[in-house]
Structures are given as structure tokens and as C-alpha cells.
Coordinates of C-alpha atoms in Angstrom, one line a residue:
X205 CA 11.8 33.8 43.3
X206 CA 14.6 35.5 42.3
X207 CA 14.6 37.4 38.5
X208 CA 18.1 36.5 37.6
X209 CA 19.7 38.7 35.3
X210 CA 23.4 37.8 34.9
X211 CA 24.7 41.0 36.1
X212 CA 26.0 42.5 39.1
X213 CA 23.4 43.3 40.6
X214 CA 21.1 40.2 40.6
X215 CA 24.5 38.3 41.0
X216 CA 25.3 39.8 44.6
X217 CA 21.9 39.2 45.9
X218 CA 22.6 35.5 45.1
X219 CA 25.8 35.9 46.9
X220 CA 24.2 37.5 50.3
X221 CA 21.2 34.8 49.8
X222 CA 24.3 32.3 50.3
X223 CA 26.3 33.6 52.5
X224 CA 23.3 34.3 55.2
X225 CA 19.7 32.8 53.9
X226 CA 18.2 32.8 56.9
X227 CA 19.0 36.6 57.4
X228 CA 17.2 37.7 54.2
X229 CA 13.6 35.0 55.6
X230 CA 14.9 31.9 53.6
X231 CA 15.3 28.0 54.2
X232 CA 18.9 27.4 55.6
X233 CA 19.7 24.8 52.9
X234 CA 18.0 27.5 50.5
X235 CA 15.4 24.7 49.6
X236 CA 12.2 27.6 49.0
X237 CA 14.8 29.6 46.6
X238 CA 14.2 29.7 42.9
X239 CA 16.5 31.4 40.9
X240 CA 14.5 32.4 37.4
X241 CA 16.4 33.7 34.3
X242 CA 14.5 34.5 31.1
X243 CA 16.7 33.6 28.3
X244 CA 16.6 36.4 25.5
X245 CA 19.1 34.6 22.9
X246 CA 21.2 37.7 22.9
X247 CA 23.4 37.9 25.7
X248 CA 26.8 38.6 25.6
X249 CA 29.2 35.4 25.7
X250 CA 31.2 37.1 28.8
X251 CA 27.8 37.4 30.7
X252 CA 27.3 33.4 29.9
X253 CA 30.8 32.9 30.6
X254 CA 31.2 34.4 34.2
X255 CA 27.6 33.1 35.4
X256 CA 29.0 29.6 34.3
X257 CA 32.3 29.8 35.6
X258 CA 32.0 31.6 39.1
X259 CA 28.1 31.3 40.1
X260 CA 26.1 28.2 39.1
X261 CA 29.2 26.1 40.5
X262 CA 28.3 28.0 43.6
X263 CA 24.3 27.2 43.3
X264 CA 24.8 23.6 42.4
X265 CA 27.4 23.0 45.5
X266 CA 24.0 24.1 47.6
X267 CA 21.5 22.5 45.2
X268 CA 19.5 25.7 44.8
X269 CA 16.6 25.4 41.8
X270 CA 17.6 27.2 38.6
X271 CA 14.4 27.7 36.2
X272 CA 15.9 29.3 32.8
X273 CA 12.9 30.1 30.3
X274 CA 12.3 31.8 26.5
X275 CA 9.5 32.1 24.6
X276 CA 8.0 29.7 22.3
X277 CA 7.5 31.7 19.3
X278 CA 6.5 34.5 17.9
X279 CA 2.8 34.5 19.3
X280 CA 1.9 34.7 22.9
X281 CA -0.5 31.9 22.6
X282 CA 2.6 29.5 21.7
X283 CA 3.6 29.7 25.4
X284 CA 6.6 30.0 27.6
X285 CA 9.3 26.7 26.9
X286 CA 11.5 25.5 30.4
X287 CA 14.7 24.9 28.8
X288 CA 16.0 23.8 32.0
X289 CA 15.1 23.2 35.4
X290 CA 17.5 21.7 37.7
X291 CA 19.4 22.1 41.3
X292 CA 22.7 20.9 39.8
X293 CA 22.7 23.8 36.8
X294 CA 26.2 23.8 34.5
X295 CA 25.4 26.6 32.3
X296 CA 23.0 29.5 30.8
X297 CA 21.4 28.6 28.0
X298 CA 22.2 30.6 25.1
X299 CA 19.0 30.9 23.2
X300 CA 15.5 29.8 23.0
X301 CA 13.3 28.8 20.0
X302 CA 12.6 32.1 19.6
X303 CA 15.0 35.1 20.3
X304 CA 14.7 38.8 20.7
X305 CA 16.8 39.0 17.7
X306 CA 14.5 37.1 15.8
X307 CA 11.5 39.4 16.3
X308 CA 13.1 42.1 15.5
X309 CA 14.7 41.0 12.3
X310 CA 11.1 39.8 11.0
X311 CA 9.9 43.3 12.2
X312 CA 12.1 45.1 10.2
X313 CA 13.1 47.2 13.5
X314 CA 15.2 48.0 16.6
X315 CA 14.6 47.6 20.1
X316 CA 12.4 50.7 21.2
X317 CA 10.2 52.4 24.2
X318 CA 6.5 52.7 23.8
X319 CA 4.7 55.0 26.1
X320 CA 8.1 55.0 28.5
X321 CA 8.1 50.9 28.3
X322 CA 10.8 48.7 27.2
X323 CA 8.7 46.4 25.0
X324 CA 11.9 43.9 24.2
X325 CA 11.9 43.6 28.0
X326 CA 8.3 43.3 28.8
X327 CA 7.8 41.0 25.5
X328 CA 11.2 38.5 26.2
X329 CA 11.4 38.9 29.8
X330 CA 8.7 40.3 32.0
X331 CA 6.1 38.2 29.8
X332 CA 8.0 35.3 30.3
X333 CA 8.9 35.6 33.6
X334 CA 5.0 36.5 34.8
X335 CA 3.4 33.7 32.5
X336 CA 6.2 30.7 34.5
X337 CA 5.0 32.2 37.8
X338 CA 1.5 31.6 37.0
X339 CA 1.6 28.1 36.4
X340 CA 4.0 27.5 38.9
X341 CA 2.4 29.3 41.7
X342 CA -1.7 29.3 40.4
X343 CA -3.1 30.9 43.6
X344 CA -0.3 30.6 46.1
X345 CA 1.6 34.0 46.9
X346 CA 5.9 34.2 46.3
X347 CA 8.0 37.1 47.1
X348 CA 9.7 38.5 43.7
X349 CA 13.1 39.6 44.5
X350 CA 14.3 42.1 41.6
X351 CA 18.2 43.4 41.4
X352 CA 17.6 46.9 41.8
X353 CA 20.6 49.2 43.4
X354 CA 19.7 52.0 46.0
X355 CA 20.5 54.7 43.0
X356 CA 17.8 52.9 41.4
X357 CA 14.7 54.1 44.3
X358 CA 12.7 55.6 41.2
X359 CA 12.5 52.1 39.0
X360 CA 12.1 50.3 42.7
X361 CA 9.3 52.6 43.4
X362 CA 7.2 52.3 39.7
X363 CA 8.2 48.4 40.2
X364 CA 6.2 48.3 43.8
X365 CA 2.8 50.7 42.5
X366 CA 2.8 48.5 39.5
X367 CA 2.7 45.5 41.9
X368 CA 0.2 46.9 44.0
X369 CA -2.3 47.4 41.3
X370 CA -2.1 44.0 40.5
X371 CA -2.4 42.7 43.4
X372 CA -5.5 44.9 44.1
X373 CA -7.1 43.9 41.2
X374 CA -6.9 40.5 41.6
X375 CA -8.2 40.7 45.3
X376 CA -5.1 39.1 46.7
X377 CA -1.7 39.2 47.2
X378 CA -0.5 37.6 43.5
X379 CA 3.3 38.4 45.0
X380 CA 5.3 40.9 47.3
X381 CA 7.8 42.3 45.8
X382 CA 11.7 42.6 47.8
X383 CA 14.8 44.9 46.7
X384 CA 17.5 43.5 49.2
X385 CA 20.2 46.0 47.3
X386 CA 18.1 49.4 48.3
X387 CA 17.3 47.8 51.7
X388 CA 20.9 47.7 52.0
X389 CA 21.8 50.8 50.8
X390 CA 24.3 49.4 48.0
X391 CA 24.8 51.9 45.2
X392 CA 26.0 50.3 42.1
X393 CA 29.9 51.1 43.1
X394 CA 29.3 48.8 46.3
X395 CA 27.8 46.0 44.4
X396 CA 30.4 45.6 42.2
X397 CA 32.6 45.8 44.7
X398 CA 31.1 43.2 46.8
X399 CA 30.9 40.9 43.8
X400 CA 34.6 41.5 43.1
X401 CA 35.2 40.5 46.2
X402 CA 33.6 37.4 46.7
X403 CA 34.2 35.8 42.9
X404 CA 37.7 37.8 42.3
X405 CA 36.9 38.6 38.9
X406 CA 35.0 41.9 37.9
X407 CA 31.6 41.6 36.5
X408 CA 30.1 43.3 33.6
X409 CA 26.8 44.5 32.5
X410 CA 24.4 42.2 31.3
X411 CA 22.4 43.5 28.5
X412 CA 21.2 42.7 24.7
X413 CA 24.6 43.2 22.6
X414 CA 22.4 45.9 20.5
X415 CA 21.1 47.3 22.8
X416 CA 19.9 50.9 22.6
X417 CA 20.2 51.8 26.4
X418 CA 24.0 50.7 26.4
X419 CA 24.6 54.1 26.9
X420 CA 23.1 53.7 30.4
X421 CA 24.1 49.9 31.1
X422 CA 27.7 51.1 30.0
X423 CA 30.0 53.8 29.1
X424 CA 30.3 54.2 25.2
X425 CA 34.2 53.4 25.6
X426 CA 33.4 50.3 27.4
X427 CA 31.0 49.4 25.1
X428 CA 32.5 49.7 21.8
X429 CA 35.6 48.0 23.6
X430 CA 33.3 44.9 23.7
X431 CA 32.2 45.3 20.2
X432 CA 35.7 45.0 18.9
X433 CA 36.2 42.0 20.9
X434 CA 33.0 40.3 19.0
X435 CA 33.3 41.5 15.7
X436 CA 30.4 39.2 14.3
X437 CA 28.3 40.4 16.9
X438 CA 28.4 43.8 16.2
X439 CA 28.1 43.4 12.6
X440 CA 24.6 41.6 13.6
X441 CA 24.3 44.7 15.4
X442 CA 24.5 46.9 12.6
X443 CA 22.8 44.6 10.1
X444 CA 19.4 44.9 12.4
X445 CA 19.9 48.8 12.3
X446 CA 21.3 49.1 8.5
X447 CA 17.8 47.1 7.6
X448 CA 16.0 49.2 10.5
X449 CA 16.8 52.5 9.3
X450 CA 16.1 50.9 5.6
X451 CA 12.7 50.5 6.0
X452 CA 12.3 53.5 8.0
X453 CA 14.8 56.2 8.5
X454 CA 14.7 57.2 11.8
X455 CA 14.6 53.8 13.4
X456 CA 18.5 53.6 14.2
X457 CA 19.9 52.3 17.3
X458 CA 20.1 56.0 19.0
X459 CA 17.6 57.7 17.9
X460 CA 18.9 60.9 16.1
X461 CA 22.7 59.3 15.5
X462 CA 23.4 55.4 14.5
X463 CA 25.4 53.0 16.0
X464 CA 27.4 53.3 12.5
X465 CA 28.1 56.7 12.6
X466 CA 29.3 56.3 16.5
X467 CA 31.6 53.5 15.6
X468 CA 32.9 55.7 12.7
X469 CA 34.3 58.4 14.5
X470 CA 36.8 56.1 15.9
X471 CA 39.5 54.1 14.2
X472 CA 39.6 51.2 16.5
X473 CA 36.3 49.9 15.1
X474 CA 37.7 49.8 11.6
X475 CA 37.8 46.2 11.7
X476 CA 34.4 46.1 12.9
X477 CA 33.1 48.1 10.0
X478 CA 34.9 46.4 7.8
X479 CA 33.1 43.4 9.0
X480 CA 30.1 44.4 8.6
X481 CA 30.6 45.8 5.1
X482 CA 31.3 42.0 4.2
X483 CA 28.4 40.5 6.0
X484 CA 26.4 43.1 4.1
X485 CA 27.6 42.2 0.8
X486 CA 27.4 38.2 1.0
X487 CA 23.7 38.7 3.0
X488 CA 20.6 38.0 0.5
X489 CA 18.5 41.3 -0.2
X490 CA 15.1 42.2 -1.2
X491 CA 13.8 45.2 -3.0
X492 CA 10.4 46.6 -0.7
X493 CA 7.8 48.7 -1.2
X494 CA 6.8 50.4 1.9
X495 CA 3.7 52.4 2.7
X496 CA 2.5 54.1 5.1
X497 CA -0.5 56.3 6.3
X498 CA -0.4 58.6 9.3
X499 CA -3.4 59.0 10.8
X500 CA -5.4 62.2 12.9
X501 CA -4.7 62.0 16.8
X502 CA -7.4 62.6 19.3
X503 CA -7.7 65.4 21.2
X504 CA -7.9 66.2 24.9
X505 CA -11.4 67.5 24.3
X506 CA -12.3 64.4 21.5
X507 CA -11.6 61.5 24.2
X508 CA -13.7 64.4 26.9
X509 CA -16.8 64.4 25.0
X510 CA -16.6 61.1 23.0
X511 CA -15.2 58.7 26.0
X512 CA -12.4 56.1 24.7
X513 CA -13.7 55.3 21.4
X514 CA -14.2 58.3 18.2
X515 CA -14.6 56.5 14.9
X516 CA -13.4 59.5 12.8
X517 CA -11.6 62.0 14.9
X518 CA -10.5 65.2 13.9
X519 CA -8.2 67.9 15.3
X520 CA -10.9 70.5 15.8
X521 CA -13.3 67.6 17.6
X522 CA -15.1 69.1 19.9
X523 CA -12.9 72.5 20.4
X524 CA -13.9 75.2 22.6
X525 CA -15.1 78.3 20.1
X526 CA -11.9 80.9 20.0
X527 CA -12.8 84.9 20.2
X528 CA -11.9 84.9 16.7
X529 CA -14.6 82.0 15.7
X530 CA -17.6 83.3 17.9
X531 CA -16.9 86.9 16.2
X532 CA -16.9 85.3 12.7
X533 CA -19.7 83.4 13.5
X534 CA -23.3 84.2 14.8
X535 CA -24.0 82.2 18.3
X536 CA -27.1 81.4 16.9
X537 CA -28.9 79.1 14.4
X538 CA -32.7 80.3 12.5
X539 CA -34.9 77.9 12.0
X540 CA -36.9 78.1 8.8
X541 CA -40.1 79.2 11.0
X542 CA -37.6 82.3 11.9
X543 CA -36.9 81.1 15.8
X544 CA -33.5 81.1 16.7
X545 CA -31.7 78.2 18.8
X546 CA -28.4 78.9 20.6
X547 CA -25.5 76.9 18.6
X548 CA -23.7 74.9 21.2
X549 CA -20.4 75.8 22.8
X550 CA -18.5 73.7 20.3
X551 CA -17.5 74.7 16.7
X552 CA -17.9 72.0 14.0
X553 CA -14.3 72.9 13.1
X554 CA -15.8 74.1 9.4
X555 CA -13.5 76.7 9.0
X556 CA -9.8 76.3 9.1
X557 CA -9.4 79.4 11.5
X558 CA -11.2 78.1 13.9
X559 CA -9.1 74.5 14.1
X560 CA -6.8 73.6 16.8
X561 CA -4.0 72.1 16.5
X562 CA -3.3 69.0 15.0
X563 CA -2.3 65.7 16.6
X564 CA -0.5 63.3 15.3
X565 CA -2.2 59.8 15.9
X566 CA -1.0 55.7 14.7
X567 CA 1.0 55.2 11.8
X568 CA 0.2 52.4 9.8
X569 CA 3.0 50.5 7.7
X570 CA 2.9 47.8 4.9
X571 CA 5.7 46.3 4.0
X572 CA 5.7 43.9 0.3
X573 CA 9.4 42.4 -1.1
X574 CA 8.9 43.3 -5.0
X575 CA 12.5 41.5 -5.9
X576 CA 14.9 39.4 -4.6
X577 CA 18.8 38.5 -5.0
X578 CA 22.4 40.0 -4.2
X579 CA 23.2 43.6 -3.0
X580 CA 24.9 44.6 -6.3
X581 CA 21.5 43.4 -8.3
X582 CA 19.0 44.9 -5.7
X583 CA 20.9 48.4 -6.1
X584 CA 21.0 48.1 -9.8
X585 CA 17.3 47.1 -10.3
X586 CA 16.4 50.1 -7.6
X587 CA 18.2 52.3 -10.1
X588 CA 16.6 50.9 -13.2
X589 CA 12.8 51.2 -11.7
X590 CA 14.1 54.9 -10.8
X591 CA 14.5 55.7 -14.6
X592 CA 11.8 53.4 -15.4
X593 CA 9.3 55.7 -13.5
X594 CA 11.1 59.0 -13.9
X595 CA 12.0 59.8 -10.3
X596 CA 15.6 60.5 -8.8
X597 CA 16.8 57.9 -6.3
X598 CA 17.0 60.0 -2.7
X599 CA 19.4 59.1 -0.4
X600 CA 18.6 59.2 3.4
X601 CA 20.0 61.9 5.7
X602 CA 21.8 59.6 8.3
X603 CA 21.2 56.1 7.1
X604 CA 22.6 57.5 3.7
X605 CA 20.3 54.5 2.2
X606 CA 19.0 55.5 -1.2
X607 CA 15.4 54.9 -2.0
X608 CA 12.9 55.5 -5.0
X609 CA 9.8 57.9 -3.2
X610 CA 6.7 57.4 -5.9
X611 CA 4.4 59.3 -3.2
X612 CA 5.5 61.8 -1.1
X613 CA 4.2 62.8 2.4
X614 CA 2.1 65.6 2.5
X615 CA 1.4 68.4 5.4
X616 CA -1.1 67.3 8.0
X617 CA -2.9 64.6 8.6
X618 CA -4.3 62.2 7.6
X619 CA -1.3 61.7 5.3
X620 CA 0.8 58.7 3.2
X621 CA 4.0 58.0 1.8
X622 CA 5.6 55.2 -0.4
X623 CA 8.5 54.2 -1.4
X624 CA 10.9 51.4 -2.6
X625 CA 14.3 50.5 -0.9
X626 CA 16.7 47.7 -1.2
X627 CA 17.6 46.2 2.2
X628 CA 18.9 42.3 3.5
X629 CA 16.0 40.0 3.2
X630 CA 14.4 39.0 6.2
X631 CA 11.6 41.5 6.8
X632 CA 8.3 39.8 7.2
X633 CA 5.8 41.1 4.3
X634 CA 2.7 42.7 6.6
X635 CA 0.2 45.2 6.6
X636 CA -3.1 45.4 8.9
X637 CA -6.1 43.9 7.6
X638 CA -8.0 47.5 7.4
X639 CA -4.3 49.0 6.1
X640 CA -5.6 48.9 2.1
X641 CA -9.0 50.5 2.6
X642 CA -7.5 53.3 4.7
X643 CA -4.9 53.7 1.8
X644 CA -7.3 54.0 -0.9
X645 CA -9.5 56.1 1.0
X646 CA -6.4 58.5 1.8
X647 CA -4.5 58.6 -1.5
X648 CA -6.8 57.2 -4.1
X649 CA -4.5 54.3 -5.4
X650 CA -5.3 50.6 -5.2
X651 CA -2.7 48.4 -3.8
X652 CA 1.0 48.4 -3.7
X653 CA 2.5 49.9 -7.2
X654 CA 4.6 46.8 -7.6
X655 CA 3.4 42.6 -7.7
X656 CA 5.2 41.3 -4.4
X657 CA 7.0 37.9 -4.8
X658 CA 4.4 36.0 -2.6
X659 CA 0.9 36.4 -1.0
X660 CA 0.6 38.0 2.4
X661 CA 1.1 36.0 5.1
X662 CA -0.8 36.4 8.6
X663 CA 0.3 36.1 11.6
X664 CA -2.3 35.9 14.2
X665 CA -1.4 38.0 17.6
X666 CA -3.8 36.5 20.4
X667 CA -2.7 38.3 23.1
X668 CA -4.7 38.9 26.4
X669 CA -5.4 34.8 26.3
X670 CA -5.7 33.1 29.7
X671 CA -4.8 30.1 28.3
X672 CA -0.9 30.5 27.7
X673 CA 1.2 26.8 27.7
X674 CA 3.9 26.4 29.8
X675 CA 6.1 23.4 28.0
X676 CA 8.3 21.4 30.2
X677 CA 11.3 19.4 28.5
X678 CA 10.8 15.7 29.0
X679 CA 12.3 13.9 32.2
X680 CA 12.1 16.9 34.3
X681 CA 9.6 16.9 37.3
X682 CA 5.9 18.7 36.9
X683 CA 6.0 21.0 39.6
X684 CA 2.6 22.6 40.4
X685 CA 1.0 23.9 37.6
X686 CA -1.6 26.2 36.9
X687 CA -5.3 24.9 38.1
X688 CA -8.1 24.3 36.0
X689 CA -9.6 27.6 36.7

């Protein structure tokens, strides 16, 4: 099984698999080859293009299987759909039910890392991808052969411990995985080149066209050079950030700068702002209120002396007494009979010299839409609720977005902020079931300040099921599927 990506590097292992199978432990007619691309819905058309033009010809002339597959819907539990699988494949599909765009228009965000992860990758492609081989594999073993150049040893090395936990925690070998590219010692300037060779046309990067890493799937020159050729696209672009960055300020494409300031510093991209500026104005928008409470972190010594759960923790949990402390305070406790009992090593934390640090722990967001209509009437209503309830509109530092802040964050933690902000619509309204106890608790109001347009809606995330569909379009043969067990 070959994860198919649409680039250059995934693209030249196809090549070598066709030029020689039996050299790299395949079927000479290439019959025990699949060929698996998760479909994202965000692609670039030039990606679709070349794949469509110069490659599946190629695969279909040699009637090698091509599985492309997207998720569902939102929730895990609405499975992985097939949207095609076929040995005579004419194109990439372009989207899914459910694309990467989607979620994170509902989610009011921009693609991000989490703990050092992708989670747009793992949620619409390494989810996807795991969930197909599953059914179609249940307890057999397949080698998973990834697109990973030999400047790439450090992903191909996390890639292979990753695999090899898996595999020991199940007890058997789930899949081995394969990296023809570092086997062969082909950099990145080789594999283009051997691609360029063999299809005659150069091949570009396949990634998200808002992607936040396009600084490392392309230069910034090449990149905006592809946003000026797909001026709607890059306006989508910077509609996701502009409502991003809306309901939270630092949440633009590149972390400390936006994709809007970038595109600014160069005239070429006029037309692409001016684009956008358009979009912006005809697009539907929605005044929200958005809260949020930052809560306490755990310490180092709260997860050592209270394991992985702590039901309230605090930055002085469990820390080691400081000179200061044990001078301030007697080592020892009197009883009312007059004994005295050593105090344990710990201090309670009751005094604020003897705290450690603080650490910051989750942050906790609801989001409500108070209003809703055109751009013009969301920024004048913003500025009549201003005077309404006496506060000065603020306007963001980078985003330059102004919004009306009726609570202030405070120093520490816990801590909570609110404010309102007029953004496109398309946000989903959400906060965590637990979200308006912890706020009352923290601030002492009840509820969001403002009466939201409609009643929260929930959507339940059942992830960590077993049970995860696997829908096949009609007409297309049931190839073995997951077993009972």
C-alpha cells in the first residue's frame, strides 16, 4: 500500500514501482499494489491536474488499484467514505463530504500543531488512511510505503518507532513500514529530477492551499506566485485566517505575522487583496461573544505525587519547601496535648513566597453569535453596544480587528476574558458542557452577557470507537472487510 500524496515524492516511487516491480518485492503485473490517496478537499488544481494528466494514465495502462478516500463527517464515528476504487482511475477526486476546510471554518480556526503533531494531517489523512487499512486488511499484515526523501531520515525514523509500538502493542506485525526514496539515497533535488525526467513536466508541491507549513513545502516566492494564479483561493485563504484571528488574535496562519501582512508587503498580490476585500464585504457576518477561562497547569511535582489525575491543581502542588519557606516556617506542628509531629517535606503553598511558578494549563473557549447580517451592519451594531455599555472598541495588534472587551484577562491563573467581535458567519456556537460552571466559579457572572440567536447545539465526538464504518459507493466490489471481532 502506497500513501499517495500527489507530489514529487510519492509520484517517483510510483514511477520506480513501474519501471522495475519486481526489484522493489512486487507482482510483475503490479496486481498486489494499492495506491491510497486520502482526499482532503483542498488541494491545489495543478496537483489534480498533473496527477490526472501524466500519472493515472500511466496506472490505468497497467491496471494498478487506486483507493481514493475522505472522511464522512465531522465525527469519527461517521466513518471513512471510498469515493473511488478502481484499476482504470481518470482523475483525483476533488473533495469529500467533508473537507479540511470545512472543519476548520466551523472551528473558527487555522490549521495548527498540537504537542509537535499536525492534527489536519493526522485528523484528514492519517485517520483516514489507518481506519481503510483496517477494514481492508482486519488481521492480515501489508507493507506501508510512505514518500519520504533521504533529507527526510528524522520524519523516516519517528515514522518507523511509531510503527513499532503499534505493532508491539497489538502483538503482531499490523504493517512494516518501507521508504524506497531514503533506501535510495534520493534527496529531494534527485526526485524531482527523476520525475522531470520521466513525465517531462516539473512537479510541484502538494499541500493544503492554506497551509501554514508552505514555508517548508515551498519558498514564499513560489508560493505567493501560486496565490496570484488562484485568486479565489487565496481569498478563502485569508477568509479562514481573517475569521481565525477574529475570534482569537493570535491564531493567524504564521503564527506571530499573517498571511495578510506577507501578501502586503508585495505589490503583485494587490489583486489578491483586493479580492479578498470583496469576498469579505458580500460574505454574511455575525456579531460573537467569546469567552474564555484559562486554567492552572500541573506541575512536574503535582503529576509525581498525585499520578495522572489532580482534581484541583495548583502551582505550588506539592513543591519542595525553599530555604526561604522552612526559615519562615517551623518544621514542626504542636498538637493540642503539646507533642510535636514533623510537618512533611511539602509546603501547602499557603503563602505566596513560598509558590512556584505558575503553569499555564487548558484554555477553555465558548463561542455564542449575538447578531447576524452584512459587514457594514455587524461593525455598526459592534459600535453602538460599545457606547451602549461604555467601553472603547480595541482594535487588535496584527489582525487590526476591533472588538468590544467587557472582561478583561487578569494576571495568573485561573483567569477569563470576554469579548464581542464581528467576524463572517460560519463559526459553530460551542462551549464544553462543564465551560459555564467553571466560568461562574472563576468570574462570578452567569452566562454569556448577550441572548445568542439559537440554542446550543452539540456535537457529539466519539472518538476511540472500534466500530468506525467504512462506506463503499454502490457497484464497486467488497474487498475484504474488517471481521466480526
Amino acid at each position: 500500500m502506497l500513501s499517495y500524496g500527489l507530489g514529487a515524492d510519492s509520484t517517483a516511487i510510483l514511477l520506480m514501482f513501474l519501471e522495475d516491480p519486481v526489484r522493489y518485492g512486487l507482482e510483475p503485473d503490479l496486481s498486489d499494489l494499492i495506491v491510497l490517496h486520502a482526499v482532503t478537499g483542498n488541494e491545489w488544481p495543478t496537483s489534480l491536474s498533473y496527477v490526472d494528466r501524466l500519472v493515472l494514465p500511466l496506472l490505468a495502462e497497467r491496471k494498478v488499484r487506486v483507493v481514493q478516500v475522505a472522511r464522512m463527517g465531522r465525527s469519527d464515528s461517521d466513518g471513512v467514505l471510498v469515493l473511488e476504487d478502481s484499476r482504470s482511475t481518470r482523475r483525483i477526486h476533488q473533495a469529500g463530504p467533508w473537507r479540511l476546510s470545512d472543519w476548520l471554518l466551523t472551528g473558527g480556526t487555522v490549521p495548527q500543531m498540537a504537542s509537535g503533531r499536525r492534527t489536519c494531517s493526522i485528523r484528514f489523512k492519517g485517520w483516514v488512511l489507518d481506519h481503510w487499512a483496517v477494514a481492508e486488511f482486519g488481521q492480515a499484515a501489508f507493507r506501508r510505503v510512505i514518500g519520504y526523501h533521504a533529507g527526510e531520515r528524522s520524519r523516516m525514523e519517528k515514522d518507523t518507532k511509531i510503527q513499532d509500538r503499534l505493532n508491539e502493542k497489538a502483538g503482531r506485525v499490523i504493517c512494516e513500514p518501507s521508504y524506497p526514496l531514503v533506501d535510495a539515497g534520493m534527496d529531494r533535488a534527485a526526485v524531482e529530477a527523476y520525475v522531470l525526467e520521466r513525465l517531462g513536466e516539473p512537479i510541484q508541491k502538494s499541500y493544503c492551499t492554506f497551509c501554514p507549513f508552505s514555508g517548508v513545502c515551498a519558498s514564499r516566492d513560489r508560493h505567493e506566485a501560486r496565490l496570484r494564479e488562484h485568486p479565489d483561493l487565496a481569498a478563502e485563504a485569508l477568509m479562514m485566517e481573517y475569521a481565525s484571528m477574529a475570534l482569537n488574535e493570535p491564531m493567524s496562519l504564521y503564527g506571530t505575522r499573517s498571511l495578510y501582512q506577507q501578501l502586503a508587503e508585495d505589490k503583485r498580490n494587490d489583486a489578491v487583496l483586493t479580492a479578498f476585500e470583496e469576498r469579505l464585504d458580500a460574505a454574511p457576518f455575525s456579531l460573537y461573544e467569546v469567552r474564555r477561562v484559562y486554567l492552572p497547569g500541573r506541575t512536574k511535582d503535582c503529576r509525581h505525587h498525585h499520578g495522572t489525575r489532580c482534581p484541583r491543581p495548583r502551582w505550588w502542588c506539592r513543591t519542595e519547601r525553599t530555604t526561604a519557606c522552612r526559615r519562615a516556617h517551623s518544621s514542626f506542628e504542636t498538637a493540642a496535648d503539646g507533642e510535636q509531629a514533623e510537618l512533611p517535606p511539602q509546603c501547602a503553598g499557603l503563602k505566596d513566597g513560598c509558590r512556584g511558578s505558575q503553569v499555564k494549563g487548558a484554555a477553555w473557549r465558548s463561542v455564542r453569535t449575538v447578531w447576524e447580517g452584512s459587514r457594514l451592519e455587524a461593525e455598526f451594531t459592534l459600535l453602538d453596544w460599545s457606547r451602549e455599555q461604555g467601553v472603547r472598541l480595541r482594535r487588535g495588534e496584527n489582525s487590526r480587528i476591533n472588538r468590544l472587551h467587557y472582561l478583561e484577562r487578569g494576571e495568573g491563573y485561573p483567569a477569563a476574558e470576554a469579548y464581542l467581535v464581528a467576524a463572517p458567519s460560519g463559526a459553530d456556537d460551542k462551549n464544553r458542557d462543564s465551560f459555564e460552571r467553571k466560568w461562574t466559579e472563576i468570574t462570578g457572572l452567569m452566562g454569556p452577557r448577550w441572548e445568542p440567536v439559537r440554542p446550543l447545539v452539540h456535537h457529539p465526538i466519539r472518538r476511540g470507537s472500534r466500530v468506525v464504518p467504512v462506506i463503499r459507493p454502490s457497484g464497486v466490489e467488497h474487498v475484504p472487510a474488517l471481521e466480526p471481532a
